[in-house]
mmCIF file of C-alpha atoms in Angstrom:
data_model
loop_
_atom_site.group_PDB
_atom_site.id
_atom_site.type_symbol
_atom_site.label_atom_id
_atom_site.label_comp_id
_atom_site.label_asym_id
_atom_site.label_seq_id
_atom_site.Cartn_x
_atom_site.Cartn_y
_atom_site.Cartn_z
ATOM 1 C CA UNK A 125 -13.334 1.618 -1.027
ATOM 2 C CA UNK A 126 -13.070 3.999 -3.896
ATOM 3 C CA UNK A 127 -13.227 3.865 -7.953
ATOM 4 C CA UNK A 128 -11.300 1.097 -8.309
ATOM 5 C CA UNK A 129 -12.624 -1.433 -5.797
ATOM 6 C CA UNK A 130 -14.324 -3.838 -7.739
ATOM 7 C CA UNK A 131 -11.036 -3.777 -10.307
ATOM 8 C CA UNK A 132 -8.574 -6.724 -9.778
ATOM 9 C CA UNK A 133 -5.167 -6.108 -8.813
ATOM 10 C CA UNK A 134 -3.689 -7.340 -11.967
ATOM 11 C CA UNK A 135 -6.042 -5.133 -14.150
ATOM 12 C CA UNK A 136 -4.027 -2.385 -12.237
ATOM 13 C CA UNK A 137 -0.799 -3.675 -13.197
ATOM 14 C CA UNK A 138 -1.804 -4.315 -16.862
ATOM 15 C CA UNK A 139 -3.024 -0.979 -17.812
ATOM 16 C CA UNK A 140 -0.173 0.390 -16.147
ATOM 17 C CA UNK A 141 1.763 -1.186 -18.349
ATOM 18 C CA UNK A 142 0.288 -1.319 -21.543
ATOM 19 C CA UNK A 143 1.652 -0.101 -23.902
ATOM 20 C CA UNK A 144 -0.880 1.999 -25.882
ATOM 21 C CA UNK A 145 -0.576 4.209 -23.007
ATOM 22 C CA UNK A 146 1.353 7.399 -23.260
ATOM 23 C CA UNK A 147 3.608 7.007 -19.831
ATOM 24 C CA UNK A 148 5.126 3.601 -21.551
ATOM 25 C CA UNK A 149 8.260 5.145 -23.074
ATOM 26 C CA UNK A 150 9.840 2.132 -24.266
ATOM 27 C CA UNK A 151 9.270 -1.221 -26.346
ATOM 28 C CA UNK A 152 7.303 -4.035 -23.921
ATOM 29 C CA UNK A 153 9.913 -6.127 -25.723
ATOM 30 C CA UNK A 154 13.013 -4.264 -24.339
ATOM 31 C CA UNK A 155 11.634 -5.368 -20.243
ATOM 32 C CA UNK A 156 13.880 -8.333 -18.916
ATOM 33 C CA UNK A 157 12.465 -8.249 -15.487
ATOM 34 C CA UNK A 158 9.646 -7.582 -13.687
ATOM 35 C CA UNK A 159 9.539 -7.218 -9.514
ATOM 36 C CA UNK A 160 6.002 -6.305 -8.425
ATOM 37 C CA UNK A 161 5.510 -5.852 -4.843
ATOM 38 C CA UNK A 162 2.243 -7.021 -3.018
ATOM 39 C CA UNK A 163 1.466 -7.838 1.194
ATOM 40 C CA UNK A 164 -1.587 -9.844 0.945
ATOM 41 C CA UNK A 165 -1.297 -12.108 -1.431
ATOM 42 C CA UNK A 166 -3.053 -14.679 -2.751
ATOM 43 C CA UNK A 167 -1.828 -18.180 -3.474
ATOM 44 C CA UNK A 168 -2.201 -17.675 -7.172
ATOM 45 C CA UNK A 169 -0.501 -14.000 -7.304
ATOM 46 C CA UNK A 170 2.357 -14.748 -9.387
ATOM 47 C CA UNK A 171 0.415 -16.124 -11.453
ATOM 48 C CA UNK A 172 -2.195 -13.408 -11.774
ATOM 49 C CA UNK A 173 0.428 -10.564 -12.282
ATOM 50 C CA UNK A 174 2.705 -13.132 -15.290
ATOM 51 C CA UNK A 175 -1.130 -12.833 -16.755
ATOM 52 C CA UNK A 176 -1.209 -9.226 -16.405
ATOM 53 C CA UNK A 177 2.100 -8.737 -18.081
ATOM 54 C CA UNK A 178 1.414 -10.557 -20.542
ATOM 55 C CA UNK A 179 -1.381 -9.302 -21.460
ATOM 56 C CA UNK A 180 0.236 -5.853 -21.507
ATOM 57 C CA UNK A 181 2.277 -7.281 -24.669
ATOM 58 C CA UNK A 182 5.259 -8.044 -22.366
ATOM 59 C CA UNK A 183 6.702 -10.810 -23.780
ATOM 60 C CA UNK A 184 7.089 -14.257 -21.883
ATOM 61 C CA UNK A 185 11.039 -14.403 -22.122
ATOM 62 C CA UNK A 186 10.783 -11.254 -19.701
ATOM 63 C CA UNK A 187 10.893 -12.680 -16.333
ATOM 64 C CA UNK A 188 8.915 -11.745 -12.785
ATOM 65 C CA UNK A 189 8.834 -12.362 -9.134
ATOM 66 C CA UNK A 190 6.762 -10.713 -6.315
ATOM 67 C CA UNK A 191 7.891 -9.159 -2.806
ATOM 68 C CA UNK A 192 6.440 -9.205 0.378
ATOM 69 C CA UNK A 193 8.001 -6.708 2.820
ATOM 70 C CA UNK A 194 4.708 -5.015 4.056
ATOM 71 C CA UNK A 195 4.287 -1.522 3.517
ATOM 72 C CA UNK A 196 7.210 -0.906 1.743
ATOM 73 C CA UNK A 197 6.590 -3.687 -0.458
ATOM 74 C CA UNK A 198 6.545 -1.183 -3.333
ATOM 75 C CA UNK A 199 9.421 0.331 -2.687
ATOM 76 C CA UNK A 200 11.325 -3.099 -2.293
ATOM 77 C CA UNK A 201 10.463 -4.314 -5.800
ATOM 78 C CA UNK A 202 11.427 -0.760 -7.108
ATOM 79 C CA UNK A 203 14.825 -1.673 -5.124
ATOM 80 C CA UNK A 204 15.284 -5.481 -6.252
ATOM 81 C CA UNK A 205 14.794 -3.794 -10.192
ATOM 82 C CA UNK A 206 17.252 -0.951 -9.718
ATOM 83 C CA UNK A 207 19.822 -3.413 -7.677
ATOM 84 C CA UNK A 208 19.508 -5.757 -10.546
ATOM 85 C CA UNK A 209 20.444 -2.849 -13.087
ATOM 86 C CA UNK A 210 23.426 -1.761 -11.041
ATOM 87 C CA UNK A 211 24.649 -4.843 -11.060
ATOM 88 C CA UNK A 212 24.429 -5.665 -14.260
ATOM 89 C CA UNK A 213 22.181 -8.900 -14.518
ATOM 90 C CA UNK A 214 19.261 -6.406 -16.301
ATOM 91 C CA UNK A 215 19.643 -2.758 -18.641
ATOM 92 C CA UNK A 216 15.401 -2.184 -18.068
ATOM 93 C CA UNK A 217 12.936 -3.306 -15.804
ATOM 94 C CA UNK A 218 10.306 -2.740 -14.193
ATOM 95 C CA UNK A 219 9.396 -2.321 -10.012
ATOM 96 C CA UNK A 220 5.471 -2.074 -9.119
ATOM 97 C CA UNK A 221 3.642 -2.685 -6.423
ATOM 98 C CA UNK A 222 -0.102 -3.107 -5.922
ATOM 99 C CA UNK A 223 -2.865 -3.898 -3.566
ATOM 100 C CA UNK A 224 -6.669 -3.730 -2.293
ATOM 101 C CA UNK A 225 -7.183 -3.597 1.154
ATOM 102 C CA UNK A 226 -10.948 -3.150 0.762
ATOM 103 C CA UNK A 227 -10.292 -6.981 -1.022
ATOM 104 C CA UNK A 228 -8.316 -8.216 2.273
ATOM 105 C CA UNK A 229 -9.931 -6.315 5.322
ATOM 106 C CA UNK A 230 -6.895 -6.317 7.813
ATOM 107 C CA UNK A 231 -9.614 -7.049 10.331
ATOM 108 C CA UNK A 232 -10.250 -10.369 9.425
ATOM 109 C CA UNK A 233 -6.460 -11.400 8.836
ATOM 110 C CA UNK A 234 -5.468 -13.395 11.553
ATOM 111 C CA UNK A 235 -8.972 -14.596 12.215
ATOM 112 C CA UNK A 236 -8.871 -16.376 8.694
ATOM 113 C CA UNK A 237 -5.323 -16.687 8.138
ATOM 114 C CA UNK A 238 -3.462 -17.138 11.656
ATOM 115 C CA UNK A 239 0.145 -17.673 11.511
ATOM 116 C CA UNK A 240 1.380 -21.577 11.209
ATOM 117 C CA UNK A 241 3.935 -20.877 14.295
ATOM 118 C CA UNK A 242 4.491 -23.295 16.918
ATOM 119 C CA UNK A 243 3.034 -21.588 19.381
ATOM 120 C CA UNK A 244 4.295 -22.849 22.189
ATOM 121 C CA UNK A 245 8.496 -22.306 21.289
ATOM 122 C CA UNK A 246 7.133 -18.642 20.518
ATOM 123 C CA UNK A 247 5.390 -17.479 23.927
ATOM 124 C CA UNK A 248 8.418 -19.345 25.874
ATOM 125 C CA UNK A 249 11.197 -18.302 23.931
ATOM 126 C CA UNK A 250 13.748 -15.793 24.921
ATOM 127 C CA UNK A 251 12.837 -13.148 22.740
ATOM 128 C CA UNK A 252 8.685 -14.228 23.310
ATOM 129 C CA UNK A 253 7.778 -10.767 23.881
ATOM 130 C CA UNK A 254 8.787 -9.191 20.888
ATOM 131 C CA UNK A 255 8.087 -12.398 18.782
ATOM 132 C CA UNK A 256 4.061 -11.818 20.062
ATOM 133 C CA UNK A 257 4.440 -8.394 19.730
ATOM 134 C CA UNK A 258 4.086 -8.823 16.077
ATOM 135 C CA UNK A 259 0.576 -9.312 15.935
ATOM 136 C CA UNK A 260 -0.166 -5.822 17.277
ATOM 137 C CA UNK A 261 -2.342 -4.479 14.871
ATOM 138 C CA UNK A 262 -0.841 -1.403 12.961
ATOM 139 C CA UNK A 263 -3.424 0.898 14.067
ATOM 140 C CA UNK A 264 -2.461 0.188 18.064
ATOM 141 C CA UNK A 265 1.029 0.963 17.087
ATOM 142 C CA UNK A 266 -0.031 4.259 16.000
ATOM 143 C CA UNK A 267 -1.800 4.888 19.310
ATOM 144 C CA UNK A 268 1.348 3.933 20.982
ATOM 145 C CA UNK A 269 3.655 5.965 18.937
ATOM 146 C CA UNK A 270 1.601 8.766 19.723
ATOM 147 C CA UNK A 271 1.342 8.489 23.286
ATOM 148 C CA UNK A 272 5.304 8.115 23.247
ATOM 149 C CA UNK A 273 6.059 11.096 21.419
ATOM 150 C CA UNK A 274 2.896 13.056 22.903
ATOM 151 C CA UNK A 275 1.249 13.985 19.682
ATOM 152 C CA UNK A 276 -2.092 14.855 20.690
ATOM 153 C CA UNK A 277 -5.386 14.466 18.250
ATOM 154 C CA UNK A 278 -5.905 18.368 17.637
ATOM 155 C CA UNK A 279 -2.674 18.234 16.008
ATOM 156 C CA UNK A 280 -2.920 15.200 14.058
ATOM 157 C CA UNK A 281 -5.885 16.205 12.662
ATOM 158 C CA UNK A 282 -4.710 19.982 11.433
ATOM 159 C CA UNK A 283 -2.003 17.925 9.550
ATOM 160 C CA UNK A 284 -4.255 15.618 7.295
ATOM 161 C CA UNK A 285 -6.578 18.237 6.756
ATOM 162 C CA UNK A 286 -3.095 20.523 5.217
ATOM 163 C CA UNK A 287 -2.221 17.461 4.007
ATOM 164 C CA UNK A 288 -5.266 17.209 1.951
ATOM 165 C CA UNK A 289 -5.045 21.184 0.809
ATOM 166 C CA UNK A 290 -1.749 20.718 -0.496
ATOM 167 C CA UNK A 291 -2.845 17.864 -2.619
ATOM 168 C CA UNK A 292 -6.240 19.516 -3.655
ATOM 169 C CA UNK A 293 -4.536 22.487 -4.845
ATOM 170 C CA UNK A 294 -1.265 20.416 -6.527
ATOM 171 C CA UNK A 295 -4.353 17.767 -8.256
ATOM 172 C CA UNK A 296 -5.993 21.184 -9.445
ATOM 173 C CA UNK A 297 -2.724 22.300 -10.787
ATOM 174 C CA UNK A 298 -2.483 19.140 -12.878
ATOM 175 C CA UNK A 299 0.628 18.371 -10.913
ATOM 176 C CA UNK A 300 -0.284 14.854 -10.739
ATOM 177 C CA UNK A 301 -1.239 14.564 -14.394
ATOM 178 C CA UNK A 302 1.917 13.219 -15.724
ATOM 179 C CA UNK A 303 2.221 10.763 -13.099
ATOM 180 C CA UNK A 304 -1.060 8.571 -12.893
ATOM 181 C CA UNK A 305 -1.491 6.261 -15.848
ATOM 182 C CA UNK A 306 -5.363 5.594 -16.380
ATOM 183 C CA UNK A 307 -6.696 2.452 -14.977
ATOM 184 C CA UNK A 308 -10.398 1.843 -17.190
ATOM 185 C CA UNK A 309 -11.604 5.310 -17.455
ATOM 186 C CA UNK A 310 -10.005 6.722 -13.596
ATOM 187 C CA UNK A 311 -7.442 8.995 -14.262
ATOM 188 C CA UNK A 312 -7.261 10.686 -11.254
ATOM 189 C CA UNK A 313 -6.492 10.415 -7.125
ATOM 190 C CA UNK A 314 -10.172 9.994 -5.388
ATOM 191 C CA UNK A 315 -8.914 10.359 -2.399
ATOM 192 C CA UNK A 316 -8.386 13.446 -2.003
ATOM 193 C CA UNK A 317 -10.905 15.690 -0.322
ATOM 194 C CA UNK A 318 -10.406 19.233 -0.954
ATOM 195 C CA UNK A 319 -13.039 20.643 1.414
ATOM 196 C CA UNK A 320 -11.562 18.775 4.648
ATOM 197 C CA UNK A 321 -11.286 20.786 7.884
ATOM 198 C CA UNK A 322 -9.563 20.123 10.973
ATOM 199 C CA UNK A 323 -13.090 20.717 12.450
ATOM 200 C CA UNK A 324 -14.904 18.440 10.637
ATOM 201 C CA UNK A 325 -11.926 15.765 11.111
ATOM 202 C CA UNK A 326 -12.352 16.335 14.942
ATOM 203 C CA UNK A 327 -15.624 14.590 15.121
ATOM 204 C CA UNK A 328 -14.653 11.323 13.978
ATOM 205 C CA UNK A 329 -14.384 8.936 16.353
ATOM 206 C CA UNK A 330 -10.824 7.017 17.525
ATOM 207 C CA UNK A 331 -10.746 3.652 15.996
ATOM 208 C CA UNK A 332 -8.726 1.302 18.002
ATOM 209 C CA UNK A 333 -8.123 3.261 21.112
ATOM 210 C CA UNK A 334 -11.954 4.194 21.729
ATOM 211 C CA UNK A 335 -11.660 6.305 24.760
ATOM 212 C CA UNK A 336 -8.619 8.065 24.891
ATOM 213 C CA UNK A 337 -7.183 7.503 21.346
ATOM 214 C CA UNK A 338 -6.039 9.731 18.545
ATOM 215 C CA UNK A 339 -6.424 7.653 15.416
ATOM 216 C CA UNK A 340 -8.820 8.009 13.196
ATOM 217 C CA UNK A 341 -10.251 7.014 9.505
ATOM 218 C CA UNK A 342 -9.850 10.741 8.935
ATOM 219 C CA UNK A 343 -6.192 11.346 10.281
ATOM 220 C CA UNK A 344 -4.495 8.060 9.205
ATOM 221 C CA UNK A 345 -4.797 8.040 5.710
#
């Protein structure tokens, strides 16, 4: 959902890295690598991004991989770059990392992409719990992590709802101004709802954990 849903990933990546745009503070030329990080990704996703940068006037000596290491798939391609600097391979790169969930609904994932295991080494191995453990759906482990460490839904949702004040007032500020480079003609976080309440949060209903859970569309985000 949102402004940019019907805007591919690599449009994302390209106007992020164009350089007409004011945030690019160096030549496209003077980019030797590229790392962008991405979890559900098409077959064809290198090659959609090498369009992207390309299109962005990066020149086609510059080089580019992607990285898959879920959620902190961003944050791993920021990594590979700046490991790549320290040890001298690259002097400039660049680490990104996109996605569209609304694209990929993680609802329908294993339905329409199940994973090519051999099942039956898997459930009988010695480690068979934690191997099936991995398809626990994020959203149960947050149930579970709350019921471990107690955290009860009042709670949960007074802390998005300050969560969402401090970013109203720091977006009104223009404290996020320097940091988002225009995708099209969004230029700003639409996310962020500046007249959420705990109360209003409260009477969402749990998602995955319909009876006695504390997750919600509202807190989880």
């Amino acid at each position: 959902r949102g402004v940019l849903l019907k805007a591919p990933q690599p449009r994302h990546d390209q106007d992020a890295t164009d350089p007409a745009s004011s945030a690019y503070l160096i030549p496209p030329s003077d980019v030797q690598d590229i790392c962008v990080g991405n979890v559900l990704s098409p077959p064809t996703s290198a090659v959609s991004f090498r369009m992207a940068a390309l299109s962005a006037d990066i020149p086609h000596t510059t080089s580019l991989s992607t990285t898959n290491r879920q959620c902190s798939s961003g944050l791993q391609a920021i990594a590979n770059i700046a490991h790549a600097i320290q040890s001298g391979s690259i002097s400039i790169g660049i680490g990104a990392g996109v996605e569209s969930m609304s694209s990929d609904p993680m609802h329908e994932l294993y339905d329409k992409f199940p994973p090519q295991v051999d099942w039956e080494v898997v459930q009988n191995c010695r480690h068979s719990r934690d191997a099936m453990g991995c398809l626990i759906p994020m959203g149960v482990t947050s149930e579970n992590v709350s019921k471990k460490y107690r955290l009860d839904r009042s709670a949960l949702d007074r802390f998005a709802a300050e969560s969402h004040r401090k970013a109203a007032r720091a977006q009104s500020l223009g404290k996020f101004r320097a940091e988002i480079t225009p995708v099209g003609d969004v230029s700003r976080d639409d996310g962020i709802r500046p007249d959420t309440t705990a109360e209003t949060l409260s009477k969402l209903k749990p998602v995955f954990d319909k009876a006695e859970g504390s997750t919600t569309a509202g807190n989880s985000s």
